[in-house]
PDB file of C-alpha atoms in Angstrom:
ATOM      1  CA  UNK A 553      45.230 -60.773-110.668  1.00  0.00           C
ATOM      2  CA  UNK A 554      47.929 -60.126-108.413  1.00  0.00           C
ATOM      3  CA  UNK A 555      47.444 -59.618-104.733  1.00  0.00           C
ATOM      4  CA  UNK A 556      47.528 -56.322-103.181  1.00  0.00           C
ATOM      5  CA  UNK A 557      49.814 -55.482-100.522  1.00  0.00           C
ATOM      6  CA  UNK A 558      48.227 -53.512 -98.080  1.00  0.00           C
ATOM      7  CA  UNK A 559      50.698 -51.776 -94.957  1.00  0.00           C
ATOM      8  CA  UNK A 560      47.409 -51.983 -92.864  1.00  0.00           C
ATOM      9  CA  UNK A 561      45.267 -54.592 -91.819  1.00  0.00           C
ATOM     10  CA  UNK A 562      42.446 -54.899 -93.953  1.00  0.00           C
ATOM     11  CA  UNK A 563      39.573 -57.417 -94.518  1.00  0.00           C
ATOM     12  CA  UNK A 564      39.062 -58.825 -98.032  1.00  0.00           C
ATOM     13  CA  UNK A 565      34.860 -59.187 -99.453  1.00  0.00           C
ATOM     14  CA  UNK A 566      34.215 -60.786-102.725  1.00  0.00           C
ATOM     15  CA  UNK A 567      31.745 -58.792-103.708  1.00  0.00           C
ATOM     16  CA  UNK A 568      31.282 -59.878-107.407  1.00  0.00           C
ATOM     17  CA  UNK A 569      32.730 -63.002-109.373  1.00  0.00           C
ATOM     18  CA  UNK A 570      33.606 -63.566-112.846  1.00  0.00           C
ATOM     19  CA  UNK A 571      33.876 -66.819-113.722  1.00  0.00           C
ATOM     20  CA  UNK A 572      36.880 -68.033-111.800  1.00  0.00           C
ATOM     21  CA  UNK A 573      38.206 -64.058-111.109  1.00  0.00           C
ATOM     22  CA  UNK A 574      37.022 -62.878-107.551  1.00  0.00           C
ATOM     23  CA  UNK A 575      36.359 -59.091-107.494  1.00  0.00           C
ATOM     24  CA  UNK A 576      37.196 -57.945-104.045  1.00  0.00           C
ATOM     25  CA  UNK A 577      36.915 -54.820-101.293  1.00  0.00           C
ATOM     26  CA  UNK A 578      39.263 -54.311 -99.090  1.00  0.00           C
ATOM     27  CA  UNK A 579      38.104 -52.735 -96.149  1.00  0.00           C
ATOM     28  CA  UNK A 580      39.753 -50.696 -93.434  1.00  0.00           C
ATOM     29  CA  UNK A 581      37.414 -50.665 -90.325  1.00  0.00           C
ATOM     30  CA  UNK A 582      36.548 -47.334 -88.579  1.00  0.00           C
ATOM     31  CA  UNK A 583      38.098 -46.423 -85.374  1.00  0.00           C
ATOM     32  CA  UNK A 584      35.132 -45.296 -83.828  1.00  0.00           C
ATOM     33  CA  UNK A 585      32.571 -48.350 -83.434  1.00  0.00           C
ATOM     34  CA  UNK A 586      28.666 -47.075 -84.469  1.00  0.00           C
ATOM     35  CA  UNK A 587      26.638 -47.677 -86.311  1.00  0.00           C
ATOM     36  CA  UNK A 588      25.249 -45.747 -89.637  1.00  0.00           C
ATOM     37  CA  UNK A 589      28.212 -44.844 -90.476  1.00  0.00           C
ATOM     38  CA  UNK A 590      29.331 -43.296 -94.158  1.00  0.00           C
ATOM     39  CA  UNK A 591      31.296 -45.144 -96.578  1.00  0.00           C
ATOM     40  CA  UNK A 592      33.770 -43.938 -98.488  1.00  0.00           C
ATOM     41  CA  UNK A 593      34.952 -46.448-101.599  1.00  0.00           C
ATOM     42  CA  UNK A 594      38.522 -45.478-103.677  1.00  0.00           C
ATOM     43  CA  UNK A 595      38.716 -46.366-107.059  1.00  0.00           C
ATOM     44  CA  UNK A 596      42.370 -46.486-108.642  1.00  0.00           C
ATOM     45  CA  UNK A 597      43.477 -44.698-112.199  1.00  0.00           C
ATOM     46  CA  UNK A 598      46.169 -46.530-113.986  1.00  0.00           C
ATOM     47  CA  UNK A 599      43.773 -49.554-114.414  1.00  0.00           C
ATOM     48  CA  UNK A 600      43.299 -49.454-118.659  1.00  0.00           C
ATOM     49  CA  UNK A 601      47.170 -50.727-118.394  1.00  0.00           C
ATOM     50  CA  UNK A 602      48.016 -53.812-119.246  1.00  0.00           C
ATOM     51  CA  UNK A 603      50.391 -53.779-116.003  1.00  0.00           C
ATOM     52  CA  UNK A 604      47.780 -51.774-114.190  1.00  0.00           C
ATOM     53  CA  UNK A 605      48.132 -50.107-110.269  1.00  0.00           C
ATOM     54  CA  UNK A 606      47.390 -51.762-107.085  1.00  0.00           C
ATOM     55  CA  UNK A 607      43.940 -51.052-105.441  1.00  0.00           C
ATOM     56  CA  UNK A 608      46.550 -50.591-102.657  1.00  0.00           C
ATOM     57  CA  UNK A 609      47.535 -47.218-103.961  1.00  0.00           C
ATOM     58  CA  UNK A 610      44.868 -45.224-102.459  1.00  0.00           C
ATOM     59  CA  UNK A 611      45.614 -47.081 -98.909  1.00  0.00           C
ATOM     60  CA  UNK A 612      46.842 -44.156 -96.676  1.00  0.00           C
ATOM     61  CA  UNK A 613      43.989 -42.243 -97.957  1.00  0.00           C
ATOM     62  CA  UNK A 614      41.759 -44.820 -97.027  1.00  0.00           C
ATOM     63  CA  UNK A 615      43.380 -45.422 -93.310  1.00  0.00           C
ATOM     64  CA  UNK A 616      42.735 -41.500 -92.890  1.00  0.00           C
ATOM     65  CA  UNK A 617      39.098 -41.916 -93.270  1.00  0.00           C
ATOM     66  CA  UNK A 618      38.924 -44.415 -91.303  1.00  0.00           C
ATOM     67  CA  UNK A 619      40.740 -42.886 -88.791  1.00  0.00           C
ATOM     68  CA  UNK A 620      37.604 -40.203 -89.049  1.00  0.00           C
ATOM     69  CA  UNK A 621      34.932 -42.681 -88.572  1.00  0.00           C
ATOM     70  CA  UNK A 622      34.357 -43.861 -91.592  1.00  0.00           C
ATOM     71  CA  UNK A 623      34.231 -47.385 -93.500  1.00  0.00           C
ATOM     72  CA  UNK A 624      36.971 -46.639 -96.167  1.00  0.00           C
ATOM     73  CA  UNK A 625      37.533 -49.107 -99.155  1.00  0.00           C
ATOM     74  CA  UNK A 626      40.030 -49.587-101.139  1.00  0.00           C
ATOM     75  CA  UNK A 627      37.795 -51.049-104.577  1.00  0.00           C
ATOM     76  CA  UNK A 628      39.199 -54.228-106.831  1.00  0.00           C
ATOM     77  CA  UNK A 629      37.411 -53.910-110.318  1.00  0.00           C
ATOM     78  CA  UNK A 630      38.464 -55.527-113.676  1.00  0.00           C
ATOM     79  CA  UNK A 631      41.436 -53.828-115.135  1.00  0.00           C
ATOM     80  CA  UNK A 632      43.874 -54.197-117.997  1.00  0.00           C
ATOM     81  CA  UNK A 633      45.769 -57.292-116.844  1.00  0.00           C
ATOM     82  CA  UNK A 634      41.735 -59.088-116.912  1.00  0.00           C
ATOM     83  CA  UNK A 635      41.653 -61.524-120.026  1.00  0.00           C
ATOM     84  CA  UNK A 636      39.119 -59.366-122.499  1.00  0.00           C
ATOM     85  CA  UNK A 637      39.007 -56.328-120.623  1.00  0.00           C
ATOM     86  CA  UNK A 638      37.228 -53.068-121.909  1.00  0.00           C
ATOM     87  CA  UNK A 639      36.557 -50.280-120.153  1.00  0.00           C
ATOM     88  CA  UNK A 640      32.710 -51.069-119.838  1.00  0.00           C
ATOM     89  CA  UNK A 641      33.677 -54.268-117.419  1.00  0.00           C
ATOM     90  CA  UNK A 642      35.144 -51.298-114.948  1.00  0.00           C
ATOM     91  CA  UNK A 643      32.254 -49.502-114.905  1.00  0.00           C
ATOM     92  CA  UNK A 644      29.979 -52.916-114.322  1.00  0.00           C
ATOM     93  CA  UNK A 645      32.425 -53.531-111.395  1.00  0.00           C
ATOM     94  CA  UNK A 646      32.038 -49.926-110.034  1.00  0.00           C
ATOM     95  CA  UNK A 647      28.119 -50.156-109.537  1.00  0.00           C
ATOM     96  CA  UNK A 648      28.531 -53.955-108.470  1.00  0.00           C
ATOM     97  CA  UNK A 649      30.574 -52.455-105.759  1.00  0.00           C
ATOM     98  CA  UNK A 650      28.105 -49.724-104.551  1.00  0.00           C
ATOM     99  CA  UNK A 651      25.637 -52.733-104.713  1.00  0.00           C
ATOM    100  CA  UNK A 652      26.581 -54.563-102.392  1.00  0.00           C
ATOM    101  CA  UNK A 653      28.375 -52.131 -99.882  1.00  0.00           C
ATOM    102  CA  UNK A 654      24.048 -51.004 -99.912  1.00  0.00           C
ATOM    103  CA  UNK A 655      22.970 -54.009 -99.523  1.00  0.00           C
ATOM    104  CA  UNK A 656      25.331 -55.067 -96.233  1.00  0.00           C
ATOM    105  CA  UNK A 657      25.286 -51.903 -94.612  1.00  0.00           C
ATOM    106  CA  UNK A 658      23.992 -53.632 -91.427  1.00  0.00           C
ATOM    107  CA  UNK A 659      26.706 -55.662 -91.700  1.00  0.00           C
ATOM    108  CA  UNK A 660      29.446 -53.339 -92.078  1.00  0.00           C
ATOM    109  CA  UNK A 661      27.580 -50.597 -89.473  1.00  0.00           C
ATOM    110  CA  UNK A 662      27.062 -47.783 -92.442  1.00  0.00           C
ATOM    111  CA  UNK A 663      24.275 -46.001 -93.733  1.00  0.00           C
ATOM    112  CA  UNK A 664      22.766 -46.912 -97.330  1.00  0.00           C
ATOM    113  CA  UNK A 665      22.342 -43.368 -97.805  1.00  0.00           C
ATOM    114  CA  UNK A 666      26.101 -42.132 -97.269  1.00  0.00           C
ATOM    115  CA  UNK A 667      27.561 -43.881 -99.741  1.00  0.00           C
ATOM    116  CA  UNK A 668      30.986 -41.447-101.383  1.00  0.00           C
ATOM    117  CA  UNK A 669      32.768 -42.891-104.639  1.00  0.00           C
ATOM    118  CA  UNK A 670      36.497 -41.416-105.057  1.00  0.00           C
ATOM    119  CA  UNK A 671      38.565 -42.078-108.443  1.00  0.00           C
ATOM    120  CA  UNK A 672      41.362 -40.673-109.768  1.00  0.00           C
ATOM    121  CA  UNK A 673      42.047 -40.969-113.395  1.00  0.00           C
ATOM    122  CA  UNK A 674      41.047 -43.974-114.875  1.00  0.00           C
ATOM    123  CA  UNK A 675      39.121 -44.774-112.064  1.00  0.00           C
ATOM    124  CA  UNK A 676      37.490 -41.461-112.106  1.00  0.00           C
ATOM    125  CA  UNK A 677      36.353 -42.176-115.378  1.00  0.00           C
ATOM    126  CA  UNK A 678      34.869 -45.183-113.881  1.00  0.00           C
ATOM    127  CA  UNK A 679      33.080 -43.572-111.453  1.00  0.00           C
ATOM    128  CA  UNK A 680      31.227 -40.830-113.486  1.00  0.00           C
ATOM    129  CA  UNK A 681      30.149 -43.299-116.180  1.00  0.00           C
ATOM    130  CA  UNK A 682      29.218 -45.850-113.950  1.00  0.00           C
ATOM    131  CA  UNK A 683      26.945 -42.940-112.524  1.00  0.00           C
ATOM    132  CA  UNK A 684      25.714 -41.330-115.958  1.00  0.00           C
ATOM    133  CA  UNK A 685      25.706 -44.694-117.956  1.00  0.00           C
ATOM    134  CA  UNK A 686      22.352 -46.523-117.342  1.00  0.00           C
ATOM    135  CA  UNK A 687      22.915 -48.854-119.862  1.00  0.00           C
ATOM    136  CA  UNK A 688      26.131 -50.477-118.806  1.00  0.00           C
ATOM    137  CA  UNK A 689      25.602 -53.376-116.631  1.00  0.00           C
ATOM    138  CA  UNK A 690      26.189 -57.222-116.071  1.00  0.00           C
ATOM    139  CA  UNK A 691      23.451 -58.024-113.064  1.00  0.00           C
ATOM    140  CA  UNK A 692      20.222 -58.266-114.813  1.00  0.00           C
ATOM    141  CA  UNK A 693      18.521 -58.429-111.847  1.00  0.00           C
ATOM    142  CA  UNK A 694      19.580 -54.929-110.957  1.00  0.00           C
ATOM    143  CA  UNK A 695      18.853 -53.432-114.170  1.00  0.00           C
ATOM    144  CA  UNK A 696      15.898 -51.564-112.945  1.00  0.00           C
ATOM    145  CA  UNK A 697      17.373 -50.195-110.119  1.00  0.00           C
ATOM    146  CA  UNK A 698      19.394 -47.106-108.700  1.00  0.00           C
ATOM    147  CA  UNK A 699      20.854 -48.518-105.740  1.00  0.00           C
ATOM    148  CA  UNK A 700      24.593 -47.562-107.660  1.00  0.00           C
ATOM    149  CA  UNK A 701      23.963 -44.059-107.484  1.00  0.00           C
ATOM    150  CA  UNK A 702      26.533 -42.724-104.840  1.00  0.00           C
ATOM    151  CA  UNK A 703      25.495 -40.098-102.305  1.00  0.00           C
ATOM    152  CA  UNK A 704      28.549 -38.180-103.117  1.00  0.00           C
ATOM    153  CA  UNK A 705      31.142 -38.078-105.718  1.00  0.00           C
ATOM    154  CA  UNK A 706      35.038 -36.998-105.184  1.00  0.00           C
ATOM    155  CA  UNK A 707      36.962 -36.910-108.465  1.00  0.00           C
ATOM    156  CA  UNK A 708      40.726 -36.436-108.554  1.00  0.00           C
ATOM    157  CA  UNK A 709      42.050 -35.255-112.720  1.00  0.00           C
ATOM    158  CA  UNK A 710      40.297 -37.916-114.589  1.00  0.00           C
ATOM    159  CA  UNK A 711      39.902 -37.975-118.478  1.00  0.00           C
ATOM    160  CA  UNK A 712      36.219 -37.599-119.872  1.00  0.00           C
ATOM    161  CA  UNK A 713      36.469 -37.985-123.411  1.00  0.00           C
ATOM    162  CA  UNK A 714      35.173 -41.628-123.994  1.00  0.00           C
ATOM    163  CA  UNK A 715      36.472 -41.205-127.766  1.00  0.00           C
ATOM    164  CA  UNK A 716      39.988 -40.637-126.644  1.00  0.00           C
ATOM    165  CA  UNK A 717      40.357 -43.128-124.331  1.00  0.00           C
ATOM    166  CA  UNK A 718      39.247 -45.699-126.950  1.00  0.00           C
ATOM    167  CA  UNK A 719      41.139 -44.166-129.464  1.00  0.00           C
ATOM    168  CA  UNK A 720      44.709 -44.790-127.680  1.00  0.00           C
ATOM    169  CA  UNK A 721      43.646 -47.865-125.493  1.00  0.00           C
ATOM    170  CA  UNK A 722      40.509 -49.753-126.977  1.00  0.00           C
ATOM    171  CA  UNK A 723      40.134 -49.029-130.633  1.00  0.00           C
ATOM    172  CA  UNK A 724      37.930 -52.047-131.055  1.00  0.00           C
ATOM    173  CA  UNK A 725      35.548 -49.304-128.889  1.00  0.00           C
ATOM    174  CA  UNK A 726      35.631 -46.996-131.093  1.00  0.00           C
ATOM    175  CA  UNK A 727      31.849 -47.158-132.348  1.00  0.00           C
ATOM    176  CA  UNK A 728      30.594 -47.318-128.864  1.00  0.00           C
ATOM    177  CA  UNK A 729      33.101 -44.596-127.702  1.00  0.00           C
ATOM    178  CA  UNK A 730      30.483 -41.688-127.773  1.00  0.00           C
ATOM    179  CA  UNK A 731      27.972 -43.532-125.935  1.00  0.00           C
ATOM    180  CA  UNK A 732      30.169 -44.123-122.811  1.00  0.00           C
ATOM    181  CA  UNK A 733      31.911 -40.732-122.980  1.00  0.00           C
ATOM    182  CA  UNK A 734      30.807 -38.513-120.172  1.00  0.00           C
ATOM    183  CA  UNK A 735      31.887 -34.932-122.382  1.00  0.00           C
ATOM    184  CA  UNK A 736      29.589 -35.870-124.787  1.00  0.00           C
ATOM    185  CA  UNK A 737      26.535 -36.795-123.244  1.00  0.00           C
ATOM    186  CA  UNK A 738      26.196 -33.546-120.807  1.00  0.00           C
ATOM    187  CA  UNK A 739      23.278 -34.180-118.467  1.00  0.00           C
ATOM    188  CA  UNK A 740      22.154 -33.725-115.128  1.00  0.00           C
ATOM    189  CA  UNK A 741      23.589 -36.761-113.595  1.00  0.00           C
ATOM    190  CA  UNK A 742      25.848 -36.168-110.841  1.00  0.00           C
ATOM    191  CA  UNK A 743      25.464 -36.333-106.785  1.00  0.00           C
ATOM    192  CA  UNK A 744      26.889 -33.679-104.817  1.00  0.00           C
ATOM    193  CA  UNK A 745      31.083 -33.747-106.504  1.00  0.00           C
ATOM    194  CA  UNK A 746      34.368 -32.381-105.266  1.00  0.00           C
ATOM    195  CA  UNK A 747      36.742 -31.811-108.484  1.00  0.00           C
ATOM    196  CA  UNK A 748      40.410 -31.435-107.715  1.00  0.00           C
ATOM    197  CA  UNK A 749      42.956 -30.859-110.872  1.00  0.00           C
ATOM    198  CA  UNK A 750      46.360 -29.603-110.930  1.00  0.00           C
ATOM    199  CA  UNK A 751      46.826 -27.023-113.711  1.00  0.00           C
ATOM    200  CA  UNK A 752      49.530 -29.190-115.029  1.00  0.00           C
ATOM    201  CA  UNK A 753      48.179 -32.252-115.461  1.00  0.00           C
ATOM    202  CA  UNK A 754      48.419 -33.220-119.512  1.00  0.00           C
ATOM    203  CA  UNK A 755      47.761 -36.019-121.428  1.00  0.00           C
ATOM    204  CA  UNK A 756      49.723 -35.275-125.049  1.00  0.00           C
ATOM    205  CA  UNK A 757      46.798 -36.700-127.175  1.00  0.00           C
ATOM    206  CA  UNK A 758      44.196 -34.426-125.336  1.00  0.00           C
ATOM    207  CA  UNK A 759      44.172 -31.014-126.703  1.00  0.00           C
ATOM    208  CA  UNK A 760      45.227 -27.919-124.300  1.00  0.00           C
ATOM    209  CA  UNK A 761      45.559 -30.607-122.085  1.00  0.00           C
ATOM    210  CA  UNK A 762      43.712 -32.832-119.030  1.00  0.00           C
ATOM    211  CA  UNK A 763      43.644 -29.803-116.945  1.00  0.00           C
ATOM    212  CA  UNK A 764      41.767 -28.392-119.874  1.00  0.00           C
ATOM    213  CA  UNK A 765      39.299 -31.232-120.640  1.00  0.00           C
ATOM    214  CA  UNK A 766      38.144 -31.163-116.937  1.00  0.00           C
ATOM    215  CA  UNK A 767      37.953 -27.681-116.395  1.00  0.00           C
ATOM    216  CA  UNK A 768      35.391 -27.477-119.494  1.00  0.00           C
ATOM    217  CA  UNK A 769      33.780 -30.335-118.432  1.00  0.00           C
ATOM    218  CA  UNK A 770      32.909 -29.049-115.264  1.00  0.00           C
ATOM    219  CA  UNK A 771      31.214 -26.233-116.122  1.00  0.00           C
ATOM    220  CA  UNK A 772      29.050 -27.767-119.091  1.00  0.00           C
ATOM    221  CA  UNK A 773      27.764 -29.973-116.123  1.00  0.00           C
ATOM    222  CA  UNK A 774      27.221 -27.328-113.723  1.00  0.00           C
ATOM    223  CA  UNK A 775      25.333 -25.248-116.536  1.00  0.00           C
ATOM    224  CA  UNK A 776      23.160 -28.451-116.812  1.00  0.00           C
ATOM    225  CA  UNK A 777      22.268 -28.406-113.156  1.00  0.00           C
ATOM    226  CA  UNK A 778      25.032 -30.741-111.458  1.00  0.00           C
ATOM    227  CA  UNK A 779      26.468 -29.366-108.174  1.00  0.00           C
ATOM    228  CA  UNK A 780      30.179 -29.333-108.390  1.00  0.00           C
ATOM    229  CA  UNK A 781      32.984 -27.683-106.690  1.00  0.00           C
ATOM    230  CA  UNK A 782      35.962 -27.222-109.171  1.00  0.00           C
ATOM    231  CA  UNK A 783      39.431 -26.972-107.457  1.00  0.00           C
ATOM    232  CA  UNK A 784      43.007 -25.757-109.173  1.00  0.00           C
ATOM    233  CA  UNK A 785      46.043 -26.635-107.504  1.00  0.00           C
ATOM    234  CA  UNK A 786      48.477 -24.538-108.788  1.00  0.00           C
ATOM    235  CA  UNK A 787      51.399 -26.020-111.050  1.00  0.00           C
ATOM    236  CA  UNK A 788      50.455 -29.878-109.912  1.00  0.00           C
ATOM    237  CA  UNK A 789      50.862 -32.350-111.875  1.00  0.00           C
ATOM    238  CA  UNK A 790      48.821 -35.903-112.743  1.00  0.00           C
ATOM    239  CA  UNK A 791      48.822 -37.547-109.479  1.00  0.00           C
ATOM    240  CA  UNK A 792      50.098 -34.995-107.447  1.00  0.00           C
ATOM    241  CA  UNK A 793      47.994 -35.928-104.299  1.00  0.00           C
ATOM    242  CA  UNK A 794      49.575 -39.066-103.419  1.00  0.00           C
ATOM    243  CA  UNK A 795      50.901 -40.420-100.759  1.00  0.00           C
ATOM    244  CA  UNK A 796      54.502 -39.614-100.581  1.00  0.00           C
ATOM    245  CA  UNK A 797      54.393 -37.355-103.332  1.00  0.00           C
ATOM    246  CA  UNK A 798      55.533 -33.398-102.539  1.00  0.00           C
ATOM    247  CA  UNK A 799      56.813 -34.703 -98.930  1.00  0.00           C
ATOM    248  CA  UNK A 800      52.751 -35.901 -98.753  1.00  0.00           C
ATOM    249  CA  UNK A 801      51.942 -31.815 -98.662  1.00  0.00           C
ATOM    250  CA  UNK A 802      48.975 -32.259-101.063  1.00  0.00           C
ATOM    251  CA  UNK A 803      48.350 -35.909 -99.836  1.00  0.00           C
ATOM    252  CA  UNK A 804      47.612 -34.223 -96.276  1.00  0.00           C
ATOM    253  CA  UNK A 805      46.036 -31.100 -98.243  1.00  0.00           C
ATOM    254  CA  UNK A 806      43.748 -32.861-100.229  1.00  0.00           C
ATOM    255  CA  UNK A 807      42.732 -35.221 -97.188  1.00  0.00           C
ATOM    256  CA  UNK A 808      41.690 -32.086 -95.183  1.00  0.00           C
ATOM    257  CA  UNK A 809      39.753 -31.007 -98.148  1.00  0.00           C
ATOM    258  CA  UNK A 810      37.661 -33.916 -98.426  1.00  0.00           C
ATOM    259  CA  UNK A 811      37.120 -34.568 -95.111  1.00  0.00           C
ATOM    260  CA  UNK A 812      35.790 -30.534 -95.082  1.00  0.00           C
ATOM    261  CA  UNK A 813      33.244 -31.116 -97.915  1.00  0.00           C
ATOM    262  CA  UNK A 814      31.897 -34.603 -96.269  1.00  0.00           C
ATOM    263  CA  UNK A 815      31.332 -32.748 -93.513  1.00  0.00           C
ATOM    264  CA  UNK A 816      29.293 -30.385 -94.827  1.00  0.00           C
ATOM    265  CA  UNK A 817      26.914 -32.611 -96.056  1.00  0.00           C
ATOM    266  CA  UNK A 818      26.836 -34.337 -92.616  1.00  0.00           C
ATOM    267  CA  UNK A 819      29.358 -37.863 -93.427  1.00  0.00           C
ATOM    268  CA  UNK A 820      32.130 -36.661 -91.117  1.00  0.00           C
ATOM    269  CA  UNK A 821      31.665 -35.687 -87.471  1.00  0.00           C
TER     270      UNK A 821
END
């Protein structure tokens, strides 16, 4: 595992281990000091690479949270450059993660019940399944539980169909691939989700592309009861929100956007 590099200060929790691999947060402290404050944790896409992206990516996003009042995380999980990695070991790592940020909210001054998962991509994958997915799960003891359910759910274009992904990256997958695909199992599932997707984001396997496969998935899961807000940006591509990217117009768009619908529901002053 290489080490992040992170251009603020941060401080680094193991909060899960894997034999000798130490999953880590790291977490950039709120300005404001009080207590019961939300949480907001940022999951990565890029991560079923076998040279995958730097938790460090969603950084400036993370320091503008922060800079809000919030506990913002940047999330370590197990990724492509993990010996044995699958997909399922992300989504393991993903509820691991809302575990424990639950279970030391006293120490880190939050509230258990404003807990926010963000992905983007890969990582957004992550985050739905690790919601919708009962059954995937390393900590026995937690088995029983639903303290990984977030309180709210910000996705950034993330692909949905389980059978693709194995089919390009994990073919070894491929008889499980329906039962960890979040397009095929349609349910109500989901916390209260933002859904931002430029209308030119593609993926050249998916048919009519990404933009396409989240659009559709969006609305099966609203018909089936899940609150969502579905958002276009116009001729963006994969990625487009990042930091730097578009002289950071989206990056500060986006940011504003997010920070409106925590608000609403009472995580942002």
């Amino acid at each position: 595992m290489r080490e992040p590099k992170f251009d603020f200060p941060v401080i680094e929790k193991t909060f899960k281990r894997i034999g000798t691999r130490d999953v880590k947060l790291y977490i950039f402290e709120p300005v404001i000091e009080k207590k019961n404050k939300a949480v907001i944790l940022f999951f990565i896409g890029g991560t079923f690479k076998q040279n995958p992206q730097s938790p460090a990516v969603f950084q400036h996003q993370a320091n503008y949270f922060a800079s809000l009042g919030m506990v913002a995380i940047c999330v370590d999980y197990r990724a492509g450059h993990d010996e044995g990695f699958t997909p399922k070991h992300a989504i393991a790592d993903a509820k691991s993660a809302v575990r424990w940020v639950r279970k030391y909210a006293d120490e880190l001054g939050s509230d258990r019940e404003k807990v926010i998962m963000c992905g983007s991509s890969a990582g957004g994958y992550v985050c739905v399944s690790s919601i919708m997915f009962d059954h995937l799960n390393d900590e026995p003891h937690y088995s029983q539980t639903r303290d990984h359910i977030p309180n709210a759910l910000i996705i950034f274009g993330a692909g949905m169909d389980g059978i693709d992904i194995m089919q390009r990256r994990y073919p070894q997958l491929l008889d499980q691939a329906s039962e960890i695909s979040p397009f095929h199992n349609i349910k109500k599932a989901l916390p209260s989700t933002l859904w931002m997707c430029g209308t030119k984001e593609d993926t050249p396997s998916i048919p009519n592309g990404l933009y396409e496969q989240n659009k559709l998935f969006v609305k099966q899961m609203v018909d089936a009861g899940n609150e969502i807000v579905f958002e276009e940006y116009e001729g963006m591509e994969h990625g487009f929100f990042k930091y730097e990217k578009h002289e950071n117009k989206y990056f500060q768009q986006t940011n504003e956007r997010m920070a409106e619908f925590l608000k609403g529901m009472g995580f942002v002053n």
